mmCIF file of C-alpha atoms (C1' of nucleotides) and ligand atoms in Angstrom:
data_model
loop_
_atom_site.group_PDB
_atom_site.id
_atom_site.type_symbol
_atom_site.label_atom_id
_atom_site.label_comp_id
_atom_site.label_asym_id
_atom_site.label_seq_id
_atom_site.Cartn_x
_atom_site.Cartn_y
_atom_site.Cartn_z
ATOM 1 C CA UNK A 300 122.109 69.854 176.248
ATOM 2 C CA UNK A 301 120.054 66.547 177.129
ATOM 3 C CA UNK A 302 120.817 63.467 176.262
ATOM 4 C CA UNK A 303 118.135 63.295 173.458
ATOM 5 C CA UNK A 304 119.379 66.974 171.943
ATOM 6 C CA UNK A 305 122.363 65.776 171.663
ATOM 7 C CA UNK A 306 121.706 62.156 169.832
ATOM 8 C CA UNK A 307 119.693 64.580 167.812
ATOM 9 C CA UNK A 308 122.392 67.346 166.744
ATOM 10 C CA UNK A 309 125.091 64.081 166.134
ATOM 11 C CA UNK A 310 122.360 62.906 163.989
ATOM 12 C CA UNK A 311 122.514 66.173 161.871
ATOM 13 C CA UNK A 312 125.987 66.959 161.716
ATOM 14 C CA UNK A 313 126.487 63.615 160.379
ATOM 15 C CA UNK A 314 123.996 64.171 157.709
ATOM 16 C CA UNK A 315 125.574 67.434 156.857
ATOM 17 C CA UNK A 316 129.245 65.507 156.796
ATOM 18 C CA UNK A 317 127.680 62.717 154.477
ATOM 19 C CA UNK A 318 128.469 60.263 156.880
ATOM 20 C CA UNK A 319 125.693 57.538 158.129
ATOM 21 C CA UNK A 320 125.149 57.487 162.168
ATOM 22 C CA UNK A 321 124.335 54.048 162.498
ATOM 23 C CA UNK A 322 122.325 51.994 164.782
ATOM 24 C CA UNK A 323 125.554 50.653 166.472
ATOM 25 C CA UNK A 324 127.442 54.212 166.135
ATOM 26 C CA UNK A 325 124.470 55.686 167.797
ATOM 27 C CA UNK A 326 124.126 52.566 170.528
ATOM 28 C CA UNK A 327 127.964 53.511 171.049
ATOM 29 C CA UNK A 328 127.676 57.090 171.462
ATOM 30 C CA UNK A 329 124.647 57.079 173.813
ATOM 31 C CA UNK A 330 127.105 54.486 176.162
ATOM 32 C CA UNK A 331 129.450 57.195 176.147
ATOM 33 C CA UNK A 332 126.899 59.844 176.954
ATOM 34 C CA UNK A 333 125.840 57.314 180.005
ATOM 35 C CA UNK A 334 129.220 58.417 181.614
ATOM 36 C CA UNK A 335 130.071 61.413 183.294
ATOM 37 C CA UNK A 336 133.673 62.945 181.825
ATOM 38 C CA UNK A 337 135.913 60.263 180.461
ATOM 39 C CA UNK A 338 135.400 56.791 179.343
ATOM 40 C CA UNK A 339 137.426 54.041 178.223
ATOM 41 C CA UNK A 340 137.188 52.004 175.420
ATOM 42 C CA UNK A 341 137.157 48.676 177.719
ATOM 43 C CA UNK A 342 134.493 50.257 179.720
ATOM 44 C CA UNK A 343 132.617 51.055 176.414
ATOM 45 C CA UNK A 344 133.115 47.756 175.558
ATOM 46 C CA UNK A 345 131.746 45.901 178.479
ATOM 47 C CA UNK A 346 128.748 47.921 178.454
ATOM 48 C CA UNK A 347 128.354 47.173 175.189
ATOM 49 C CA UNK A 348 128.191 43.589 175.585
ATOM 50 C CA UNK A 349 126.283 43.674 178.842
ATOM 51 C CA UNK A 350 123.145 45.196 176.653
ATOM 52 C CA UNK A 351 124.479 42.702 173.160
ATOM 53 C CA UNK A 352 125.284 39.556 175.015
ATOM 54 C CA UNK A 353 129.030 39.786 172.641
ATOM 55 C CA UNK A 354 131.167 42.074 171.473
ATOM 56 C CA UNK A 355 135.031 42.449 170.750
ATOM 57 C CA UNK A 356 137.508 45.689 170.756
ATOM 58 C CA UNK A 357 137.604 46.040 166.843
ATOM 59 C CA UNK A 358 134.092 46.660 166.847
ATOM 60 C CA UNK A 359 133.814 49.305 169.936
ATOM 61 C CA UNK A 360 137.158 50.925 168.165
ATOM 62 C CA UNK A 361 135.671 50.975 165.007
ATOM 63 C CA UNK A 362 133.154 53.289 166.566
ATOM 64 C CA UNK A 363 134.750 55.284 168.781
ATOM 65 C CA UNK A 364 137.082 56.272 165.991
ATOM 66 C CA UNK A 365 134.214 57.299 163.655
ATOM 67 C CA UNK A 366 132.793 59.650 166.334
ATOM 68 C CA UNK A 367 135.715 61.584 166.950
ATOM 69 C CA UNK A 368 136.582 61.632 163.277
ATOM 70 C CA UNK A 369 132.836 63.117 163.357
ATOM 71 C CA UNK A 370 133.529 65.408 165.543
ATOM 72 C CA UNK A 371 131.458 64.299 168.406
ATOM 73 C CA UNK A 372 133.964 62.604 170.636
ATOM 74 C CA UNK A 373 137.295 63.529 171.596
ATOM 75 C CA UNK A 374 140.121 61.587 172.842
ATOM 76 C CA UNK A 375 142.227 62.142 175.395
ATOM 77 C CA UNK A 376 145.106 60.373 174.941
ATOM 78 C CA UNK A 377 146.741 61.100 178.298
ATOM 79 C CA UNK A 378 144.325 59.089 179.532
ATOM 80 C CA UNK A 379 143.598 56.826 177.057
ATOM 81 C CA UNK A 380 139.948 57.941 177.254
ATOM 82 C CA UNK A 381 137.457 59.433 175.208
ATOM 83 C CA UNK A 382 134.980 62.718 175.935
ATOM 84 C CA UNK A 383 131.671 63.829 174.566
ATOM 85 C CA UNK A 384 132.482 67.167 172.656
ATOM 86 C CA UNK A 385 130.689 69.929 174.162
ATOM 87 C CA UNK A 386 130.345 72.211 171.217
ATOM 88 C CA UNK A 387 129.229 69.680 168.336
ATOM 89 C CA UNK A 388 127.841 71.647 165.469
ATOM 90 C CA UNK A 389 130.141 75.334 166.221
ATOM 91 C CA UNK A 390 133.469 74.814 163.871
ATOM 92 C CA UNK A 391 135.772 74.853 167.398
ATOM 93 C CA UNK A 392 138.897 74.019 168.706
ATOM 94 C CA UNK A 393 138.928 73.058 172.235
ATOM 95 C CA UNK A 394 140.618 72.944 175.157
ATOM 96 C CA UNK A 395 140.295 70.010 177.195
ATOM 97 C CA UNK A 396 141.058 70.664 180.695
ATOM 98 C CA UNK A 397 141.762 67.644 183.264
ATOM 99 C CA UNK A 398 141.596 67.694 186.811
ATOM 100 C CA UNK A 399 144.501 65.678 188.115
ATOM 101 C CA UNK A 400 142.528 65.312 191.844
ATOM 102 C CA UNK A 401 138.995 64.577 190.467
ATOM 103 C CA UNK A 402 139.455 63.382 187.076
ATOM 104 C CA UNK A 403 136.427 65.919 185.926
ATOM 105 C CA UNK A 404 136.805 66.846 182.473
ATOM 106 C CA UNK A 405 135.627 70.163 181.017
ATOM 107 C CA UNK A 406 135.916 71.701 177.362
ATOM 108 C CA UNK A 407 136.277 75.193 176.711
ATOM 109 C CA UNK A 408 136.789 76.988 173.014
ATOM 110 C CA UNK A 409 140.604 77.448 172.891
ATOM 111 C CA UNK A 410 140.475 79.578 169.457
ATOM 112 C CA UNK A 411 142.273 82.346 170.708
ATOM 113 C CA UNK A 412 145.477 80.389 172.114
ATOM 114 C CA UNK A 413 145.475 78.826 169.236
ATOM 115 C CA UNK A 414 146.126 81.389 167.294
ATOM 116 C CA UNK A 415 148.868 82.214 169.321
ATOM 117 C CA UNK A 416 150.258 78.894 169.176
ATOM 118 C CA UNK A 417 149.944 78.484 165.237
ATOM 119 C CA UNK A 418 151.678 82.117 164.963
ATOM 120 C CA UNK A 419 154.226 80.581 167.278
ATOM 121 C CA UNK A 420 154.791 77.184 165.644
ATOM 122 C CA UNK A 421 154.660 78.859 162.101
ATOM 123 C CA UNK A 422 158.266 80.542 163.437
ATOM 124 C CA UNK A 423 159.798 76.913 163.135
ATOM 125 C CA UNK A 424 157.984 76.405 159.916
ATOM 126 C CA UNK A 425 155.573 74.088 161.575
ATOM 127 C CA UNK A 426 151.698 74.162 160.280
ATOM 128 C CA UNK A 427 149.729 72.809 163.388
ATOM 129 C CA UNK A 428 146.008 71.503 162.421
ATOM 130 C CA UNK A 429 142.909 71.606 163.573
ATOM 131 C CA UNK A 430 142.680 70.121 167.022
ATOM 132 C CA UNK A 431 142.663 69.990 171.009
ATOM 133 C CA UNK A 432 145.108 70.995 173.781
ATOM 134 C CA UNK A 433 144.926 69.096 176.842
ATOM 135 C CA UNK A 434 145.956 71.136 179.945
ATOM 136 C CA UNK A 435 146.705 69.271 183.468
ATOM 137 C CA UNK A 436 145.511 71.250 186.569
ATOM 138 C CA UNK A 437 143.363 71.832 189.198
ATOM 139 C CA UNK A 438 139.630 72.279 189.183
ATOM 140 C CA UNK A 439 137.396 75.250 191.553
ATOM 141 C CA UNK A 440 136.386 72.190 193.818
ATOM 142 C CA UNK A 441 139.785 70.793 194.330
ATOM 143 C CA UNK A 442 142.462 74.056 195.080
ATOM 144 C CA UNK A 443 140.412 74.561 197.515
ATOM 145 C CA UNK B 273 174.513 69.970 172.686
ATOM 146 C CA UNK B 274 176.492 66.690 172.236
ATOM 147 C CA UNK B 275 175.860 63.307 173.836
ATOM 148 C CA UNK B 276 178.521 63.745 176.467
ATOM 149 C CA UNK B 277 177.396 67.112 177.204
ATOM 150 C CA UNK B 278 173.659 66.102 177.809
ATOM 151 C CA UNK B 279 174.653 63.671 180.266
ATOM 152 C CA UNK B 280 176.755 66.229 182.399
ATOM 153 C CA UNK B 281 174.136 68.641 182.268
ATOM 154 C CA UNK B 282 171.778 65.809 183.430
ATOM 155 C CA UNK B 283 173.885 64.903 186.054
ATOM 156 C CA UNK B 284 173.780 68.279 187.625
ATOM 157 C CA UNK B 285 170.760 69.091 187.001
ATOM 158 C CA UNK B 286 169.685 65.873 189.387
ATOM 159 C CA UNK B 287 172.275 66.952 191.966
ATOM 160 C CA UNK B 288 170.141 70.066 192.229
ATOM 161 C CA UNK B 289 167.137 68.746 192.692
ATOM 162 C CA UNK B 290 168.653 66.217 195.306
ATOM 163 C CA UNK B 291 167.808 62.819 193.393
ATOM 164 C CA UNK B 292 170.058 60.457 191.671
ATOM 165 C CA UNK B 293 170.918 59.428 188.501
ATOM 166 C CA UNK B 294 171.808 56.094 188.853
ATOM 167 C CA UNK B 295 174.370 53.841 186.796
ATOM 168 C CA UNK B 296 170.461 51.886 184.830
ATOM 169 C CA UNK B 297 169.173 55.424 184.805
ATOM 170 C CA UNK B 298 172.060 56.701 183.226
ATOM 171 C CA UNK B 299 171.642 54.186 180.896
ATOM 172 C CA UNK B 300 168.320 54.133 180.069
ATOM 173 C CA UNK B 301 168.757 58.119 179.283
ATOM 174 C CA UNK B 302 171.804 57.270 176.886
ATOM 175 C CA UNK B 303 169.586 54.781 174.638
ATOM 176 C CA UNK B 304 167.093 57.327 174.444
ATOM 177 C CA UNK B 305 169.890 59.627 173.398
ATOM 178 C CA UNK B 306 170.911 57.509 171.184
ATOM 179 C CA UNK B 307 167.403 57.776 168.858
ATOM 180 C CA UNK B 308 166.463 60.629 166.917
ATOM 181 C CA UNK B 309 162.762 62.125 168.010
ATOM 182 C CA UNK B 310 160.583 59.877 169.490
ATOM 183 C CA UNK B 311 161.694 56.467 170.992
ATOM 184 C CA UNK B 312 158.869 53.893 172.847
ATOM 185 C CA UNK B 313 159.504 52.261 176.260
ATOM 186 C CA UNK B 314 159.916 48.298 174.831
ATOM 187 C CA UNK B 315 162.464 50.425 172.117
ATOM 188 C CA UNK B 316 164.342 51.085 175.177
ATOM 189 C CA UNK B 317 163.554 47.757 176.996
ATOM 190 C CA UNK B 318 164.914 45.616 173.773
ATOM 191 C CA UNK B 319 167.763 48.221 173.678
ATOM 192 C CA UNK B 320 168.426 47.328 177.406
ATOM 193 C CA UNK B 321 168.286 43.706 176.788
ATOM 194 C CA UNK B 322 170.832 44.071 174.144
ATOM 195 C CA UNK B 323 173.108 45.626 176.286
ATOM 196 C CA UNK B 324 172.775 44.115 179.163
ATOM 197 C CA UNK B 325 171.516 40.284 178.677
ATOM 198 C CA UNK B 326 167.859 40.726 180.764
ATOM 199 C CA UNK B 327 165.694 43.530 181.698
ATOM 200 C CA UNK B 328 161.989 43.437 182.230
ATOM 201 C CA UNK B 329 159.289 46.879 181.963
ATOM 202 C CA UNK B 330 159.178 47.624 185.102
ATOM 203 C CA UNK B 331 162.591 48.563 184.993
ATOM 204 C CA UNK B 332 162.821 50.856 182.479
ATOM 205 C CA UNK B 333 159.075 52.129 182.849
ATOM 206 C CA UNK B 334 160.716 53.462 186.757
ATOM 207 C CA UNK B 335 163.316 54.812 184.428
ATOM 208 C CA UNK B 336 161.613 56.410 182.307
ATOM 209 C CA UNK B 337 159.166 58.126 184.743
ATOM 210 C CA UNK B 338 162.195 59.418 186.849
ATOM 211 C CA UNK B 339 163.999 61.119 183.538
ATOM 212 C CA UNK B 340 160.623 62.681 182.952
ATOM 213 C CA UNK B 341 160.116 63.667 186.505
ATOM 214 C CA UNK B 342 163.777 64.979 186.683
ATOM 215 C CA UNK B 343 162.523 67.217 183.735
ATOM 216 C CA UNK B 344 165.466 65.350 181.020
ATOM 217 C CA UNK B 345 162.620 63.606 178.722
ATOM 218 C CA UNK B 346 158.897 64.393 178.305
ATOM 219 C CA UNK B 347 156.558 62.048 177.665
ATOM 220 C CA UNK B 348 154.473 62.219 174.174
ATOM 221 C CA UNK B 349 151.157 60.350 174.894
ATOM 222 C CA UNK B 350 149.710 60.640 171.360
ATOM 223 C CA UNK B 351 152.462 58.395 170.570
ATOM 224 C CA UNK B 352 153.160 56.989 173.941
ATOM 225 C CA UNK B 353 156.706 57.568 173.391
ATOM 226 C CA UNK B 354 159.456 59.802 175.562
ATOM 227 C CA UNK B 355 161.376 62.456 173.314
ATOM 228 C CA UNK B 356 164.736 64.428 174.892
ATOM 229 C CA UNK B 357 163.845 67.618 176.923
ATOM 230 C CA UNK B 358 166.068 70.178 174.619
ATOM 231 C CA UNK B 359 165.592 72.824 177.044
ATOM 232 C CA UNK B 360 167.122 71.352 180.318
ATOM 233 C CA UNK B 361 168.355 73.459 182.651
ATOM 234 C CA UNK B 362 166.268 76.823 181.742
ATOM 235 C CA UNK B 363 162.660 76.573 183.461
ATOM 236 C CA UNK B 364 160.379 76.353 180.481
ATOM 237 C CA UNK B 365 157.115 74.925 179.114
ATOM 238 C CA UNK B 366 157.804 73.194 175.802
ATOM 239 C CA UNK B 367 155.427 73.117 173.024
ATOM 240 C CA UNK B 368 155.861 69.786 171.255
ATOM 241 C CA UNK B 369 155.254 70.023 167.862
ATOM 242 C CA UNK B 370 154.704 65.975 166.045
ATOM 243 C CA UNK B 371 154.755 65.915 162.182
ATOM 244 C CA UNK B 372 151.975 63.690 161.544
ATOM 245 C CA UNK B 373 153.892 63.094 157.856
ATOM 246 C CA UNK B 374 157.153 62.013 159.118
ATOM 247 C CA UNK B 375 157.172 61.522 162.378
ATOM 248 C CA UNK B 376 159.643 64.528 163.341
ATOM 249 C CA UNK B 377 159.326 65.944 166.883
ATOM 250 C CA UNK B 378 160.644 69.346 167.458
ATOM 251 C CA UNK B 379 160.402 71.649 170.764
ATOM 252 C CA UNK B 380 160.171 75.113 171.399
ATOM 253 C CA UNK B 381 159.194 77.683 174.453
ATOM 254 C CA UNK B 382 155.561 77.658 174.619
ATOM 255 C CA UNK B 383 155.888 80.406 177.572
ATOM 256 C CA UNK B 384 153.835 83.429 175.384
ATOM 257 C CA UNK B 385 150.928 80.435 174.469
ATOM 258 C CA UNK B 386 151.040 79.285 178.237
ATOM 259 C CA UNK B 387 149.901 82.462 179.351
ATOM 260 C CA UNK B 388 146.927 83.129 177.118
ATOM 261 C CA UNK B 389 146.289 79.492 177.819
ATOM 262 C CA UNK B 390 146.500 80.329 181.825
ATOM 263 C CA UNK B 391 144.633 82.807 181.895
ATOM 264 C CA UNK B 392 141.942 81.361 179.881
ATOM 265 C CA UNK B 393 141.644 78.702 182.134
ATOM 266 C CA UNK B 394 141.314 80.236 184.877
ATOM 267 C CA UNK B 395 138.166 82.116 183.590
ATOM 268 C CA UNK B 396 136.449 78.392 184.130
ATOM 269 C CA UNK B 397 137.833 78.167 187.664
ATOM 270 C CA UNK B 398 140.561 76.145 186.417
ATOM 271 C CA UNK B 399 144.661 76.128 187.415
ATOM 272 C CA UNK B 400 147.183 74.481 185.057
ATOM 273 C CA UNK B 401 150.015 73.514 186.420
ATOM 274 C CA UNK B 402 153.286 73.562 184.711
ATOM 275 C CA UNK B 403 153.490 71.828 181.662
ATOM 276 C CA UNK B 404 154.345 70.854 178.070
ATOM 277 C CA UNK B 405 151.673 70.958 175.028
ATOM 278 C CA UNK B 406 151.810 68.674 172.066
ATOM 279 C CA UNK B 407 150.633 70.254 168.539
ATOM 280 C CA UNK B 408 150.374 67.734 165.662
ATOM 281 C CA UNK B 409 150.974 69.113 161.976
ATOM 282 C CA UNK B 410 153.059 69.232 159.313
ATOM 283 C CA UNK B 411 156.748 70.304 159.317
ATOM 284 C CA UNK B 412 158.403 72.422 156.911
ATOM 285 C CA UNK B 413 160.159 69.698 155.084
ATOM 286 C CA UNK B 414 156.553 67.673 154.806
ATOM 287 C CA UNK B 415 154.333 70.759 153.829
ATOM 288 C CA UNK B 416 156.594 71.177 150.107
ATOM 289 C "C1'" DT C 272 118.293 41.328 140.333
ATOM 290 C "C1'" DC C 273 123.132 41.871 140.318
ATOM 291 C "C1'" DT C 274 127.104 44.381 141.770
ATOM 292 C "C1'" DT C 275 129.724 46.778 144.781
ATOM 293 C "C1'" DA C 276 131.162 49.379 148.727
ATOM 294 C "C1'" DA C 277 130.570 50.114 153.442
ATOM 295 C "C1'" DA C 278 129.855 48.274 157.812
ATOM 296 C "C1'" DT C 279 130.110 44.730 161.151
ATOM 297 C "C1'" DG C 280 131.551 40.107 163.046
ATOM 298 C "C1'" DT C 281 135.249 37.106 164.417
ATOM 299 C "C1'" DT C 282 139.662 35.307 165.619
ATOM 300 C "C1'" DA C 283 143.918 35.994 166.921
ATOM 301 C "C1'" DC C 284 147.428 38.663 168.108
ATOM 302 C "C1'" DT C 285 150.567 42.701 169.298
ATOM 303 C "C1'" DA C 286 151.594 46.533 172.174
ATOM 304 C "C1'" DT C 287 151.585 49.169 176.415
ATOM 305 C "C1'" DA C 288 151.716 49.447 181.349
ATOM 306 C "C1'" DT C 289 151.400 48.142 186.299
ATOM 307 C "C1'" DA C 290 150.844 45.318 190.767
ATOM 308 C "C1'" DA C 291 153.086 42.916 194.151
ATOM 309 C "C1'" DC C 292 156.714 41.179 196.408
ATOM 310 C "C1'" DA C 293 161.724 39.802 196.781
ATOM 311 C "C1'" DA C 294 166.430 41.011 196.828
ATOM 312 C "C1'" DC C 295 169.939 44.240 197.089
ATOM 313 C "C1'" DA C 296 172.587 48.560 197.883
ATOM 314 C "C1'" DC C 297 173.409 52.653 200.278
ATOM 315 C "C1'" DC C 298 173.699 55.621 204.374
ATOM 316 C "C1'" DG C 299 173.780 57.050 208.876
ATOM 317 C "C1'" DT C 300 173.656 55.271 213.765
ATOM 318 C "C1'" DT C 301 174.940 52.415 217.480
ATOM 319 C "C1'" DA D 172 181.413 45.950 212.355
ATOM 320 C "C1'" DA D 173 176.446 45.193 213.027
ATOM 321 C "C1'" DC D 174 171.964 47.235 212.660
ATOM 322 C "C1'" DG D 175 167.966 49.369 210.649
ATOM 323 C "C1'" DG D 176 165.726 52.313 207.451
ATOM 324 C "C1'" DT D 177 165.190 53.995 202.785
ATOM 325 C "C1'" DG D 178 165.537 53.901 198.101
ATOM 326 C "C1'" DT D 179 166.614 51.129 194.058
ATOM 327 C "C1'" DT D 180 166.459 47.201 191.244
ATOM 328 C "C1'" DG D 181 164.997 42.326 190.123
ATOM 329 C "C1'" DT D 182 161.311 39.135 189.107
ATOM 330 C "C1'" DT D 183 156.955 37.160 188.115
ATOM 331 C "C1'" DA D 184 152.637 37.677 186.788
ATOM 332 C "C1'" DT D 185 148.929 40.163 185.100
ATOM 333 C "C1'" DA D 186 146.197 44.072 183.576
ATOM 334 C "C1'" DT D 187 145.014 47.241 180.046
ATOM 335 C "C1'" DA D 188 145.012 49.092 175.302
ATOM 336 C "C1'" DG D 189 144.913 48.594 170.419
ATOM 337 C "C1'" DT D 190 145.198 46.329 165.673
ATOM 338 C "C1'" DA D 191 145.726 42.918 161.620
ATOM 339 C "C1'" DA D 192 143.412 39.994 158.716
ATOM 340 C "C1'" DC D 193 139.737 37.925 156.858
ATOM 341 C "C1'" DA D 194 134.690 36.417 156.852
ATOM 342 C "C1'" DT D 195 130.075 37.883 156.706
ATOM 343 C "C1'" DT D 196 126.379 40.909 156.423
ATOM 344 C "C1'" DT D 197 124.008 45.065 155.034
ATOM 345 C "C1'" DA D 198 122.774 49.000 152.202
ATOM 346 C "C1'" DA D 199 122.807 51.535 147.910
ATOM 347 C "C1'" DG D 200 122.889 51.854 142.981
ATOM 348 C "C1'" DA D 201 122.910 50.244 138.277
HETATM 349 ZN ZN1 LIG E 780 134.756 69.816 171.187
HETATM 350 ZN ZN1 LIG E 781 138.974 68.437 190.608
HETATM 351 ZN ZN1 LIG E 782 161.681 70.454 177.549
HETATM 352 ZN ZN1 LIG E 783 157.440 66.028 158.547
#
DNA sequence: TCTTAAATGTTACTATATAACAACACCGTT
DNA sequence: AACGGTGTTGTTATATAGTAACATTTAAGA
């Protein structure tokens, strides 16, 4: 999906969650977008004020933290980093996978696993929620 | 197992893998014993300073990252915390499951999951090395 | 218009983690 | 014992990440 598509389908999904997509959510979201795989909220935050002149870490947080609770984002907390979600609009859970040589980021739908893993966790009692696994590996480029 | 036990089996385990577990190692991996569930590095750094009068991060950040390399703690980024391997010795992948209620951190096998999750992966190119998984939800006590 | 809730701005701070280099301890060799 | 190399720890300084608290602005209804 294009850049444009996909400022498009955040719009609707956050119409359809009741939630407003504002100008600086948006401005936010399309710096994120800008990147290839994951950002930081520093980074975020300097290119933020490189195209406002000012802006401090509550403000890029703020944001960040409203598009993942959106579902658009997700964060990656291994890395302290943030990706776009590739499969805004289908109800998903993904599975994040990082490249430890490249850093490339991809997202696949991880329902099935899940499943496994909620049958799995249910044993100890434990009701896992909706969410995203983050798997450490090796991408096709890099094992060569 | 019991404190005293833990340590032993520590101990060998980093005579087998040829690396040592130094008198401040030791240490470190006692005050982490000494917490229930999930304990942060400047926990362990004040802890340190307690005991011993002076201690700076570095120190028990190289710590830290050798217990986890040595396979006796894992690391819990969502909460950028360390939490007790309870499966040393046995080669495993843990599944870490974090009540988002109270806090509680329980592990179990996540070999069965790992698989599907492999496997998966691999349909996208993609080779996960060995690892743990962290699942947030609620725990039996916090799900009434 | 008036009221109110949400969103953003602002300041200041807390928390987490690492770089870089110095000092020391250990181990095997001469 | 002296030497040299390696790994460990000490030390200082700094980099990076995240939040609390309150002021101000904006948007939506009544
Ligand atoms: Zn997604
Ligand atoms: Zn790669
Ligand atoms: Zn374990
Ligand atoms: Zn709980």
């Amino acid at each position: 999906m294009d850049k444009a598509g996909f400022i498009a389908a955040a719009d609707l999904q956050c119409q359809q969650q009741g939630v407003k997509l504002t100008a600086l959510r948006r401005q936010v979201l399309e710096l994120v977008l800008a990147h290839e795989g994951v950002v930081k909220a520093y980074q975020v935050l300097a290119d933020l004020q490189r195209e406002r002149g000012i802006a401090a870490p509550p403000t890029v947080y703020r944001a960040l933290d409203f598009l993942v609770e959106a579902g658009l984002l997700h964060k990656v907390d291994a890395l302290n980093g943030y990706i776009v979600c590739r499969h805004v609009g289908c109800c998903h859970e993904g599975l994040i996978l990082v490249c430890s040589a490249c850093g490339d980021v991809s997202e696949v739908d991880a329902s099935p696993a899940l499943d496994v893993l909620r049958e799995q966790a249910l044993l100890q009692g434990f009701a896992i929620r909706q969410q995203n696994l983050l798997l450490t590996g090796l991408c096709q480029a890099c094992r060569v």
